[in-house]
Short mmCIF file of C-alpha atoms and ligand atoms in Angstrom, two decimals:
data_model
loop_
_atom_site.label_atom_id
_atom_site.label_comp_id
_atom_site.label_asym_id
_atom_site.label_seq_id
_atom_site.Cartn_x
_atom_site.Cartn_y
_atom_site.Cartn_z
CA UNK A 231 -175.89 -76.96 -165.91
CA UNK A 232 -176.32 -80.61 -166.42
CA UNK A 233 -177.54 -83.22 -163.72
CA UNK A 234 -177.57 -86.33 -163.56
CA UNK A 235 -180.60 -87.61 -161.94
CA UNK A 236 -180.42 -91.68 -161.48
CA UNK A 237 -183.90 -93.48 -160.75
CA UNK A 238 -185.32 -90.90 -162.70
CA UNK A 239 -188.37 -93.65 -164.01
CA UNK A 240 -189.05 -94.49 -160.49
CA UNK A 241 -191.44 -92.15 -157.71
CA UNK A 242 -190.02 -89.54 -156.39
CA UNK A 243 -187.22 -89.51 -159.24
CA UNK A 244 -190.10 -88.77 -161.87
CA UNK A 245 -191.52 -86.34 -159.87
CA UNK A 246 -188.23 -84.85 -158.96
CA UNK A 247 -187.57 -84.33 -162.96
CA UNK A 248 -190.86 -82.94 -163.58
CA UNK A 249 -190.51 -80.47 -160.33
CA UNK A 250 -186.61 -79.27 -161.54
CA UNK A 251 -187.07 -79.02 -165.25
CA UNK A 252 -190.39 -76.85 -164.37
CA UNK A 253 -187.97 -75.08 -162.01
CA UNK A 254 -184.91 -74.19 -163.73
CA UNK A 255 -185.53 -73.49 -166.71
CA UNK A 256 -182.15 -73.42 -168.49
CA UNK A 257 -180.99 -76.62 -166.54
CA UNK A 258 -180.39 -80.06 -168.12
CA UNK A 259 -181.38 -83.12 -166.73
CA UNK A 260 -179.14 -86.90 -168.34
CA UNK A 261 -181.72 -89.30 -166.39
CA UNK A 262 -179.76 -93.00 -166.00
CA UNK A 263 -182.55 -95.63 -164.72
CA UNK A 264 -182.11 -99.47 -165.99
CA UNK A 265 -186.20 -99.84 -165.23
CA UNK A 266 -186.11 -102.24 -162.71
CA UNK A 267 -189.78 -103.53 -161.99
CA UNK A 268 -190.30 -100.19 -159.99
CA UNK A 269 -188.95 -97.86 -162.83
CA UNK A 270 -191.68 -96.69 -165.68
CA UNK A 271 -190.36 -94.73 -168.38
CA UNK A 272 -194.14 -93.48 -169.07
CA UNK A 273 -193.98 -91.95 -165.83
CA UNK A 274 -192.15 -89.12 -167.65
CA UNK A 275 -194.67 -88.88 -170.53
CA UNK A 276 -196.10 -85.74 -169.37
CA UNK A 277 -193.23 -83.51 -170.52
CA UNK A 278 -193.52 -80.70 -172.80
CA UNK A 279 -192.14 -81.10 -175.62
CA UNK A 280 -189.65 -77.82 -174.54
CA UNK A 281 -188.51 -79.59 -171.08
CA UNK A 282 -188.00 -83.15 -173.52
CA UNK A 283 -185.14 -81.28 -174.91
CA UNK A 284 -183.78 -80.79 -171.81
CA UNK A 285 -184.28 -84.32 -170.75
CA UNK A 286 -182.00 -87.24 -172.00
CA UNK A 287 -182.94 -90.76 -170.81
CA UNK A 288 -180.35 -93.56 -170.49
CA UNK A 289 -180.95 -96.75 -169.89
CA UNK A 290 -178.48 -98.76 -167.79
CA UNK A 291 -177.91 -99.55 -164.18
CA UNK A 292 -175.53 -97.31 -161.90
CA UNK A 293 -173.38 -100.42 -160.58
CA UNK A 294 -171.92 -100.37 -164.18
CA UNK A 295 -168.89 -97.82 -163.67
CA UNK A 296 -168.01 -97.94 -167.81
CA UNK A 297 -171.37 -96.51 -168.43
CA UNK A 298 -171.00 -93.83 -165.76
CA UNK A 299 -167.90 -93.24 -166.89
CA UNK A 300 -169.00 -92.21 -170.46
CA UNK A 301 -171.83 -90.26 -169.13
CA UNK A 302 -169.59 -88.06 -167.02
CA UNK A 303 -167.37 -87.74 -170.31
CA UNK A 304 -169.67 -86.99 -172.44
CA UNK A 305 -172.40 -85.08 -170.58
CA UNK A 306 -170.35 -82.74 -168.50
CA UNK A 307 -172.09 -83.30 -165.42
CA UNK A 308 -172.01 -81.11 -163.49
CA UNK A 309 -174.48 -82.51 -159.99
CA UNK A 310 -175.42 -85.82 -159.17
CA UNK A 311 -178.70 -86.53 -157.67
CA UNK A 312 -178.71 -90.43 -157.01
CA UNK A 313 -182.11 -91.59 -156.19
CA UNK A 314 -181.79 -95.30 -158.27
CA UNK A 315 -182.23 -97.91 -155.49
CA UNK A 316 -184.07 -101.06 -154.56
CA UNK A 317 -186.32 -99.16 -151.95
CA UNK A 318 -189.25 -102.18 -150.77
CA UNK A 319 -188.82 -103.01 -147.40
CA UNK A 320 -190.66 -106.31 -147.52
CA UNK A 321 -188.77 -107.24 -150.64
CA UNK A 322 -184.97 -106.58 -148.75
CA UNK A 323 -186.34 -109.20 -146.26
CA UNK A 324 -187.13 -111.90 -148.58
CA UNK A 325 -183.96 -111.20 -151.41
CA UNK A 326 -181.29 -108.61 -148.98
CA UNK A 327 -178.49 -109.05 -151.89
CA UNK A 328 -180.02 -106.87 -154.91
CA UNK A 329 -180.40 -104.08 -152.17
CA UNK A 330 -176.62 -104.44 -151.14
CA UNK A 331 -175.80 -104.03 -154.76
CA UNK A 332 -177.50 -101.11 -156.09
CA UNK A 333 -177.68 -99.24 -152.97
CA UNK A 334 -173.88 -99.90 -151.90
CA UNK A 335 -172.12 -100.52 -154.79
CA UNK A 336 -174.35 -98.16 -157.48
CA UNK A 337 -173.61 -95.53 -154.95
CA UNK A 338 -169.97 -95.53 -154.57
CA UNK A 339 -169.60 -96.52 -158.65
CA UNK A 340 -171.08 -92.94 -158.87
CA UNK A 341 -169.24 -91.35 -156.17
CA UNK A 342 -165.78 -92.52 -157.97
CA UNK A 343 -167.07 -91.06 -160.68
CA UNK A 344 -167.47 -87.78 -159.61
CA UNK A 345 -164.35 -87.60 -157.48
CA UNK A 346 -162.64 -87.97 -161.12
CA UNK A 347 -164.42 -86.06 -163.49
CA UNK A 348 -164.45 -83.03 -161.05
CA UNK A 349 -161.08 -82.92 -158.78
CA UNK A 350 -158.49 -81.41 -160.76
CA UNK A 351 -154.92 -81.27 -158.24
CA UNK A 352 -156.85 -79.91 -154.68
CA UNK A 353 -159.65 -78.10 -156.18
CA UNK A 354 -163.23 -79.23 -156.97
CA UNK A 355 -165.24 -78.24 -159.97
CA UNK A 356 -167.35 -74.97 -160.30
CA UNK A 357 -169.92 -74.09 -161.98
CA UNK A 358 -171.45 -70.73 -162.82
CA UNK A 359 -175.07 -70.30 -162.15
CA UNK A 360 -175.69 -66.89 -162.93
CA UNK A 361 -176.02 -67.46 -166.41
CA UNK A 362 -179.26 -69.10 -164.60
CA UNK A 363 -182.39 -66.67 -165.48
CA UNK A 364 -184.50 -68.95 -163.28
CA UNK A 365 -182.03 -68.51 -160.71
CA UNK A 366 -181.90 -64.57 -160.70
CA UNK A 367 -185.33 -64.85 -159.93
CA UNK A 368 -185.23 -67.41 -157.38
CA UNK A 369 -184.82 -64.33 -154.57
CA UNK A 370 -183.16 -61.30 -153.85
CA UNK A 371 -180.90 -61.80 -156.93
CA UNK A 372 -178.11 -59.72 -155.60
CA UNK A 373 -177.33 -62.13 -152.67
CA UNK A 374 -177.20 -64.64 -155.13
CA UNK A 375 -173.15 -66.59 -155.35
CA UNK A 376 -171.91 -66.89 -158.85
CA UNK A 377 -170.42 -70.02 -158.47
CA UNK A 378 -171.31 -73.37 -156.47
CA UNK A 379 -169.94 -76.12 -156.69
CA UNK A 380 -170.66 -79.29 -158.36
CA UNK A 381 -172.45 -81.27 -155.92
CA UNK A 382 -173.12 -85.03 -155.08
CA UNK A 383 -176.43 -85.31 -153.27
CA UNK A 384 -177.39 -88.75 -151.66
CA UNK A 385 -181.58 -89.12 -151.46
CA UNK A 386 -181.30 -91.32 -148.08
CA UNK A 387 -184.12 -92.13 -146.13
CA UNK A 388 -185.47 -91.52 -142.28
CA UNK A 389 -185.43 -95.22 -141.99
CA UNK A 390 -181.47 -95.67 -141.46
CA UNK A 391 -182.14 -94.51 -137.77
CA UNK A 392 -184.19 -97.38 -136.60
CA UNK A 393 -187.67 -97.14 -134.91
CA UNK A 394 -188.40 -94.85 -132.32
CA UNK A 395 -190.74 -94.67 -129.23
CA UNK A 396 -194.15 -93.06 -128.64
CA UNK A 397 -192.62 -89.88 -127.64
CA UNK A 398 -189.46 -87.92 -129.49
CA UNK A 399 -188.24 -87.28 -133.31
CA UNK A 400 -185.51 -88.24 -135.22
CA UNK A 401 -182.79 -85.54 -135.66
CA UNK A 402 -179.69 -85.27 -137.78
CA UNK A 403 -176.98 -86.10 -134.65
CA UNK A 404 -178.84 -89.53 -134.07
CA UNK A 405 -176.80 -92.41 -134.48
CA UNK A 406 -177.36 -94.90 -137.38
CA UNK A 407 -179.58 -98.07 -136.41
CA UNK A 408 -180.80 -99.50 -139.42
CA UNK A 409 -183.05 -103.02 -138.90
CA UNK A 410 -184.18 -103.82 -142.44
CA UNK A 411 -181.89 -104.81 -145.28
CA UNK A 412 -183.23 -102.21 -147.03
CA UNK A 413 -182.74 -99.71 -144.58
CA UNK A 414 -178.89 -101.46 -143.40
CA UNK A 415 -178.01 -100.82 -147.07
CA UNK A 416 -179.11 -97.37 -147.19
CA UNK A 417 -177.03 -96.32 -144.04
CA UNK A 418 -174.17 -98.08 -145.58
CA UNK A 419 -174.31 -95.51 -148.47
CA UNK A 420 -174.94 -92.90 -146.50
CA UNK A 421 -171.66 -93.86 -144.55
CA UNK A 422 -170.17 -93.94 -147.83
CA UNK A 423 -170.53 -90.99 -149.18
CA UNK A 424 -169.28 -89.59 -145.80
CA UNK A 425 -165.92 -91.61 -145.99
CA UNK A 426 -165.90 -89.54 -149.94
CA UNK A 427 -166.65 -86.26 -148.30
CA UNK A 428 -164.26 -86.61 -145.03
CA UNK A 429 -161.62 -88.39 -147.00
CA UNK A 430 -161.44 -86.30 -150.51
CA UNK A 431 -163.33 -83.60 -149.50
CA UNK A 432 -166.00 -84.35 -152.20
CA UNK A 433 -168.90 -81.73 -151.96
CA UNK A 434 -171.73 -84.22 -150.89
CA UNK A 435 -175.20 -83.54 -149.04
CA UNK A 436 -177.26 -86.36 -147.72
CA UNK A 437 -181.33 -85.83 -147.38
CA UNK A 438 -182.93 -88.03 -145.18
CA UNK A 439 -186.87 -87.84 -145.73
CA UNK A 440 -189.84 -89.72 -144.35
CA UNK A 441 -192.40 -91.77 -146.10
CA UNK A 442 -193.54 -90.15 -149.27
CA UNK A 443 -197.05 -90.38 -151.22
CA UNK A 444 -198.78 -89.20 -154.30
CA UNK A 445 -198.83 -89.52 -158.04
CA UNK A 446 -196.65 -92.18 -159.76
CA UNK A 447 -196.04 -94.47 -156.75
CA UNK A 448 -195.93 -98.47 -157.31
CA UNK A 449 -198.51 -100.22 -155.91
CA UNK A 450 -196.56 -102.44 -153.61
CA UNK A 451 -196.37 -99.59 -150.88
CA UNK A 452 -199.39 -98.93 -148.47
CA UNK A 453 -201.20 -95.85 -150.31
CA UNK A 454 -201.37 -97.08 -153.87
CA UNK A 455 -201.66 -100.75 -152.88
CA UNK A 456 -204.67 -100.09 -150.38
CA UNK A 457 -206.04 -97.51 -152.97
CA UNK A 458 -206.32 -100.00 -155.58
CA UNK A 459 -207.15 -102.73 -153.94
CA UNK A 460 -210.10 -100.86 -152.80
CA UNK A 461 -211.11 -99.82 -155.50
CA UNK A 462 -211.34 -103.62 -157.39
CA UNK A 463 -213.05 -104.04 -153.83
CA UNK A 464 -210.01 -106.57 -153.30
CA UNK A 465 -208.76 -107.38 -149.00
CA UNK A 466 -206.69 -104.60 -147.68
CA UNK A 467 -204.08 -105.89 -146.37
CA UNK A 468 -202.80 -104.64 -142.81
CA UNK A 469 -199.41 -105.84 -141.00
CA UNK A 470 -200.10 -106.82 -137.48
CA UNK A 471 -202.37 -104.81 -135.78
CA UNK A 472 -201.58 -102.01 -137.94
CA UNK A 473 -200.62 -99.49 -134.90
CA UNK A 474 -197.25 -98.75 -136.63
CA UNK A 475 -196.81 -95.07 -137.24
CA UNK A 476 -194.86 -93.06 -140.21
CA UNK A 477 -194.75 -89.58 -140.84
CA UNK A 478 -196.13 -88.89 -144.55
CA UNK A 479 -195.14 -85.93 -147.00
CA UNK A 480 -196.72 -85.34 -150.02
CA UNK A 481 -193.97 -86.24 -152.48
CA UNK A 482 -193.88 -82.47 -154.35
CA UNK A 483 -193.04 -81.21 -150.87
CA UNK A 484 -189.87 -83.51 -150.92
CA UNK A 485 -188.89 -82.65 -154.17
CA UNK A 486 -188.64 -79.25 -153.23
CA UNK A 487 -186.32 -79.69 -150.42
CA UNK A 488 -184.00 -81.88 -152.46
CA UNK A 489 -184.25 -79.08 -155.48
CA UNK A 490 -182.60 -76.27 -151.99
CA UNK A 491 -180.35 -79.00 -150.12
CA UNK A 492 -178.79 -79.52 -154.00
CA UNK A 493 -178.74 -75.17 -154.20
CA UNK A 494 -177.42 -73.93 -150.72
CA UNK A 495 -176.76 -76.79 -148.57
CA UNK A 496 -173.89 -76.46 -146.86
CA UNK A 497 -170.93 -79.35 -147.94
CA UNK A 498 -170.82 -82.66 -146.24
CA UNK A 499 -174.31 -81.95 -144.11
CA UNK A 500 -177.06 -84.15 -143.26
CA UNK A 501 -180.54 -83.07 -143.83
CA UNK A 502 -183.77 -84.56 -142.90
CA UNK A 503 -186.46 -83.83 -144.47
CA UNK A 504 -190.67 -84.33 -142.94
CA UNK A 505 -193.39 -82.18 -142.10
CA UNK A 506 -194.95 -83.90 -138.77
CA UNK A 507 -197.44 -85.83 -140.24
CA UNK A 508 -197.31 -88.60 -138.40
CA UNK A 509 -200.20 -91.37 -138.49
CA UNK A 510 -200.72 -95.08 -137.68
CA UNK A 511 -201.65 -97.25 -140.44
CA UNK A 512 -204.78 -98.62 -139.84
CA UNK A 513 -205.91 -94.59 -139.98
CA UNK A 514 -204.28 -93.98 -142.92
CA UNK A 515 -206.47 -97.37 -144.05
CA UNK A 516 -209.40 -95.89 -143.04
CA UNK A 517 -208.99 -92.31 -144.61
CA UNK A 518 -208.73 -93.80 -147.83
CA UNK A 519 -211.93 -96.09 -147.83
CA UNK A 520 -213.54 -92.77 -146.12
CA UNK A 521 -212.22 -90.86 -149.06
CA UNK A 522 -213.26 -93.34 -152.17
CA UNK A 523 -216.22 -94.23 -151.20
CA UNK A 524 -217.23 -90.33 -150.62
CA UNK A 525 -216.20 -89.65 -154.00
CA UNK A 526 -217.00 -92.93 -156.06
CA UNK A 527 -220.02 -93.56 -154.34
CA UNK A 528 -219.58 -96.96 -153.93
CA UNK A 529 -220.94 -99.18 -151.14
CA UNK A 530 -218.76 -101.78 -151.44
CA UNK A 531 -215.91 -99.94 -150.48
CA UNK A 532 -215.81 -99.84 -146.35
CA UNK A 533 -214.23 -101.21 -143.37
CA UNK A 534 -214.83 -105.41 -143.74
CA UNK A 535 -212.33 -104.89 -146.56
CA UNK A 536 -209.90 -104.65 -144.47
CA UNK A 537 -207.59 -107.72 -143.23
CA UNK A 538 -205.12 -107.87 -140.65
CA UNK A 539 -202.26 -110.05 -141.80
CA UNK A 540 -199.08 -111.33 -140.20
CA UNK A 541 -197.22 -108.68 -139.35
CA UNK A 542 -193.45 -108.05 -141.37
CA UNK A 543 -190.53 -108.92 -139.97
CA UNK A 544 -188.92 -107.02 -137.62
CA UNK A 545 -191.43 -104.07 -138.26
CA UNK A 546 -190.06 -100.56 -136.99
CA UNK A 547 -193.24 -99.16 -134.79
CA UNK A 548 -192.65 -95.60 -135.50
CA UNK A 549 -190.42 -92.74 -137.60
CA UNK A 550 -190.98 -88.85 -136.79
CA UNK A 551 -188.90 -86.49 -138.18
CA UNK A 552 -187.42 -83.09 -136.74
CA UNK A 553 -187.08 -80.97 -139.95
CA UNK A 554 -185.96 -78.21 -137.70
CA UNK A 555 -182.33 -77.92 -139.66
CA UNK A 556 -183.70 -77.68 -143.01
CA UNK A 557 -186.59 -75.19 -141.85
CA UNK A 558 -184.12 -72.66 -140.02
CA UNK A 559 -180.78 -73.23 -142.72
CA UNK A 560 -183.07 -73.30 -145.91
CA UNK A 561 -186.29 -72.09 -145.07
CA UNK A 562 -187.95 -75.29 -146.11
CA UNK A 563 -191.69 -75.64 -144.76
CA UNK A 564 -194.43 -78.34 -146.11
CA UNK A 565 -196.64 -77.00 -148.43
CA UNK A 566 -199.06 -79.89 -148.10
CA UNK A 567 -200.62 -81.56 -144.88
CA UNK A 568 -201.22 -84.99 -144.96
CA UNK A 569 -205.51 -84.25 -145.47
CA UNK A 570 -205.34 -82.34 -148.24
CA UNK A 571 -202.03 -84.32 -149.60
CA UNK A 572 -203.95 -87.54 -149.39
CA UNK A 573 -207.10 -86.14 -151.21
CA UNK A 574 -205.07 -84.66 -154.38
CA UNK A 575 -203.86 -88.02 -154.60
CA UNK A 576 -206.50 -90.23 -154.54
CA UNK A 577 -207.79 -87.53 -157.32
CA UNK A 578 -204.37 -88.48 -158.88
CA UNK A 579 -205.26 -92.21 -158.91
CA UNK A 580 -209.11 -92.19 -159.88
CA UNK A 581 -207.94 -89.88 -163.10
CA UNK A 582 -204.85 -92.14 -163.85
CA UNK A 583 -207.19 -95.46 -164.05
CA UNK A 584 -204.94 -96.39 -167.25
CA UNK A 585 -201.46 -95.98 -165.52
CA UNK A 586 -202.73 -98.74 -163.22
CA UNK A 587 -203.85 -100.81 -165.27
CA UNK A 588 -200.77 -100.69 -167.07
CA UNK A 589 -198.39 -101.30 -164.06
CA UNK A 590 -200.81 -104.31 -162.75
CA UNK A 591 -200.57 -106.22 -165.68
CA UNK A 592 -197.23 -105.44 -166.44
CA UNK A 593 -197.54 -103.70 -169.32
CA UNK A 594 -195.63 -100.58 -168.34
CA UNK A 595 -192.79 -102.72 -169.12
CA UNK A 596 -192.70 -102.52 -172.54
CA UNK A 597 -193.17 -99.16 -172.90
CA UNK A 598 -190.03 -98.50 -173.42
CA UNK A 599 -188.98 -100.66 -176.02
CA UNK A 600 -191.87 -99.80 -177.67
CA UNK A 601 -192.10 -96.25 -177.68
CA UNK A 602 -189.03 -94.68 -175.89
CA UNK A 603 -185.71 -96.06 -177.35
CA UNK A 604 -183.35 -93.93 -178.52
P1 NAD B 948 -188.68 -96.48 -156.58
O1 NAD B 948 -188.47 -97.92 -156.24
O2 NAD B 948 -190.04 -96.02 -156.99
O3 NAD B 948 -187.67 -96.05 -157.75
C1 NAD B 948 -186.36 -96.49 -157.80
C2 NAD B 948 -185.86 -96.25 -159.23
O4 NAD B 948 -184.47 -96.65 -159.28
C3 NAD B 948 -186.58 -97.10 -160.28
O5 NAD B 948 -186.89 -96.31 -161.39
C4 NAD B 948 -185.58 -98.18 -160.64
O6 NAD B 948 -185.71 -98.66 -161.96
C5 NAD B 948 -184.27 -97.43 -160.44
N1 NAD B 948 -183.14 -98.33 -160.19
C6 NAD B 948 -183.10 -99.38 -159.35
N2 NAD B 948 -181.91 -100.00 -159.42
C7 NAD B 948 -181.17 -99.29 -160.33
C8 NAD B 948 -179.87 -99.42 -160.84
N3 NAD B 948 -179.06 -100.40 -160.42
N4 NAD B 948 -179.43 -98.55 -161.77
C9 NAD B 948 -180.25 -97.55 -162.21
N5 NAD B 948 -181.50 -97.38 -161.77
C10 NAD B 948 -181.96 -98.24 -160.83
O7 NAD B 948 -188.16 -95.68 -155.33
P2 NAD B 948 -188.64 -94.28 -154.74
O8 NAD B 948 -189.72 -94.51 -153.76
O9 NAD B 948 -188.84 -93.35 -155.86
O10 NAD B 948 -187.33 -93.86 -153.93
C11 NAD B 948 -186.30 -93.11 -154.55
C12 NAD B 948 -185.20 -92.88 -153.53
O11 NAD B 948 -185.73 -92.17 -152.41
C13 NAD B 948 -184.60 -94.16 -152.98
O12 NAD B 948 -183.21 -93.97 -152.84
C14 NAD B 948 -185.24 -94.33 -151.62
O13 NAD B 948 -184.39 -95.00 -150.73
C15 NAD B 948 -185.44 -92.89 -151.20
N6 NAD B 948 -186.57 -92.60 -150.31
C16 NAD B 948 -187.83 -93.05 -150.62
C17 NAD B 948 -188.89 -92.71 -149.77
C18 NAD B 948 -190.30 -93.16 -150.07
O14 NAD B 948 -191.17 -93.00 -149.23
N7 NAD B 948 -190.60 -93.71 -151.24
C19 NAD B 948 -188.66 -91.94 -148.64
C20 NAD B 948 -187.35 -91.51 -148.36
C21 NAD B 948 -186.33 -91.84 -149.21
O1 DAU B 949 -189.61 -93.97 -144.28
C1 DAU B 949 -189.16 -93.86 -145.59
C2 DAU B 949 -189.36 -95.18 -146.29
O2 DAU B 949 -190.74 -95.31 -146.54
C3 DAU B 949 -188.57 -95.28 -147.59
O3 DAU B 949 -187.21 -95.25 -147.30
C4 DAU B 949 -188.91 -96.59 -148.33
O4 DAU B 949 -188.27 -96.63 -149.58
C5 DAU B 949 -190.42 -96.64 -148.54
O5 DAU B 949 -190.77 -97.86 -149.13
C6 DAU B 949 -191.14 -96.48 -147.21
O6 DAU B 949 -190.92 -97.62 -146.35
P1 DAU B 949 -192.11 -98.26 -145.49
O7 DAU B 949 -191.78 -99.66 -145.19
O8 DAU B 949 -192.45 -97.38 -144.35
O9 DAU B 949 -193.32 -98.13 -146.57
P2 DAU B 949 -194.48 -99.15 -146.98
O10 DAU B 949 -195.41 -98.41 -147.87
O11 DAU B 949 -193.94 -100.45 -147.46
O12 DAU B 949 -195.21 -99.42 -145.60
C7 DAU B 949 -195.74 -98.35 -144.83
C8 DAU B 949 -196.32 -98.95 -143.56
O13 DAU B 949 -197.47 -99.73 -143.90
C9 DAU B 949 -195.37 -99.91 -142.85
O14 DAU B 949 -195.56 -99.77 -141.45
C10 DAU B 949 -195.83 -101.29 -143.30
C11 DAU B 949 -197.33 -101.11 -143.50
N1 DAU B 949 -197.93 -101.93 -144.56
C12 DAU B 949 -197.37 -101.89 -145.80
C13 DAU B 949 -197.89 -102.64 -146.84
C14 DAU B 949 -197.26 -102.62 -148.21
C15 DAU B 949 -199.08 -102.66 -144.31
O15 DAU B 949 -199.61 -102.66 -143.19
N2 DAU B 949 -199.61 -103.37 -145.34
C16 DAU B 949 -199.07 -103.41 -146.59
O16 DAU B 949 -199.60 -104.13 -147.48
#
């Protein structure tokens, strides 16, 4: 089986490729990322040399439907997993078109692509996964189908709902209210790959998960940012009064629900993904100079660090998910609560002092050339 996994140098698509290639163990992952500022080839350098040869890295950017086009000819793919997007907020308010682009456009370049390569007259591609040993074992091996088929899953995000109140959770019936650029152009490819699903009956899931944390994330979003900036003692930044809430899951916990929706989700269904982890900013500010300080043991780090800055444009006040569709269809449950999430991955950053570094200054963007091309 071979999957195409776009974003594959970014956060979660990293993690994702570590987390499936560890999974399934006869599975083949083409990775297509064009290592935008946010993508880091080196973020894949822990590899085994084994799951390497299961792992071929293109460069090139998923609006470019010649390139996709020779992937799907000469890869035989056979599942799409498109996480490549522009995903900062703040940077969709100050420059909306690049987010239009890749998360519009990319998305339905790939969709085409897929509606080719695996229609042929009414029927849709197969493939045969119990030539799978990973998946006999996966449970009662008996139950197992032979065949699924090929599958086009869409990694959206909670944020195409809008904002909600102090009280109630998002669920998958709720109507699309997007307020950011960013998020406006992630419901638009979410109502995209809909219109392929009603219109050509394209097998297609859409995940929807909440904020994510943990190893590999760039330090422009709140965790990283406020964990390194505390840690070069540097102001902590915090939007408005900092009483916004989002609902965190540690990012191996999403990975695994993206790894069932792609296995036994059920065509053309929506589902979100978040463990009720809910906390407001300033507390998750506060945690992590708690944290670093308790394990660095230095003084320096603690509460006048912090700064309360003007707060971002039409800032959402608060996403909660209801995962209760993916818990009761796929049995999907967090593994990790947000206090012991948070502390494996501050133990993540203190030990990865040189993947900073690297990604501060910029250097991470030579890696490739230098040591990766192909
Ligand atoms: P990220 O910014 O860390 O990574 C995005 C990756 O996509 C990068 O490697 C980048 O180089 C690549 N990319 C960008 N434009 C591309 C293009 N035109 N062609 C090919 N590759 C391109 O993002 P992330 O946080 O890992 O998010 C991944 C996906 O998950 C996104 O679709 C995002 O909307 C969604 N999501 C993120 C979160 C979160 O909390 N981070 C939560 C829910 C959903
Ligand atoms: O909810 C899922 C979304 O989570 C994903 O779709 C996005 O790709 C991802 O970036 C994330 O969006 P947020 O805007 O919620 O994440 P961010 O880390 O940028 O901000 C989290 C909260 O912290 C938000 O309320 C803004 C606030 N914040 C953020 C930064 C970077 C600050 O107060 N200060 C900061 O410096």
């Amino acid at each position: 089986m071979n999957i195409l996994v776009t974003g594959c140098a970014g956060f979660i698509g990293s993690n994702f490729v570590y987390y499936y290639l560890r999974k399934h163990s006869e599975r083949k992952i083409i990775g297509l990322d064009n290592l935008t500022y946010a993508g880091n080839i080196d973020n894949l350098s822990g590899l085994t040399e084994e799951e390497r040869k299961r792992f071929t890295f293109v460069k090139g950017d998923i609006c470019d439907p010649e390139l996709v086009e020779r992937i799907f000819n000469e890869q035989d793919i056979d599942g799409v997993i498109n996480f490549a997007a522009e995903s900062h907020v703040d940077r969709s308010i100050h420059d909306p078109q690049i987010f239009l682009k890749t998360n519009v456009l990319g998305t339905q370049v790939l969709l085409d692509a897929a509606k080719k390569h695996w229609r042929s007259g009414n029927d849709w591609k197969c493939i045969d996964v119990t030539k799978d040993e990973s998946e006999k074992s996966r449970s009662n091996s008996d139950n197992l189908p032979s065949r699924k088929p090929a599958e086009f899953l869409q990694i959206s995000t909670d944020e195409v709902y809008g904002a909600l109140g102090p009280t109630g959770y998002f669920t998958e019936k709720m109507p699309l209210d997007p307020h950011s650029p960013y998020s406006a152009s992630k419901a638009s490819a979410d109502l995209i790959v809909k219109a392929y699903y009603d219109t050509y009956g394209l097998p297609v899931n859409i995940t929807r998960c909440s904020n994510n944390y943990g190893p590999y994330q760039f330090p422009e979003k709140l965790i990283p940012l406020m964990i390194n900036n505390a840690l070069n003692h540097k102001p902590l930044p915090v939007y408005g009064d900092g009483r916004q809430i989002r609902d965190w899951l540690y990012v191996e916990d999403h990975c695994r629900a993206i790894d069932l929706v792609f296995e036994d989700g059920k065509s053309g269904e929506i589902y979100n993904i978040g463990g009720h982890n809910e906390r407001e900013n300033i507390y998750i500010v506060e945690r992590i100079i708690e944290i670093l300080r308790k394990k660095t043991g230095d003084s320096e780090i603690n509460e006048s660090l912090i700064k309360h800055v003007t707060d971002r444009l039409g800032h959402d006040k608060r996403y909660g998910i209801d995962p209760t569709k993916i818990t009761q269809e796929l049995g999907w449950k967090p593994k990790f609560m947000f206090d012991e999430g948070i502390e494996i991955t501050i133990d993540w950053y203190l030990s990865n002092k040189e993947w900073m570094q690297s990604v501060i200054s910029g250097e991470y963007l030579d890696f490739y050339n230098k040591n990766y091309k192909i």
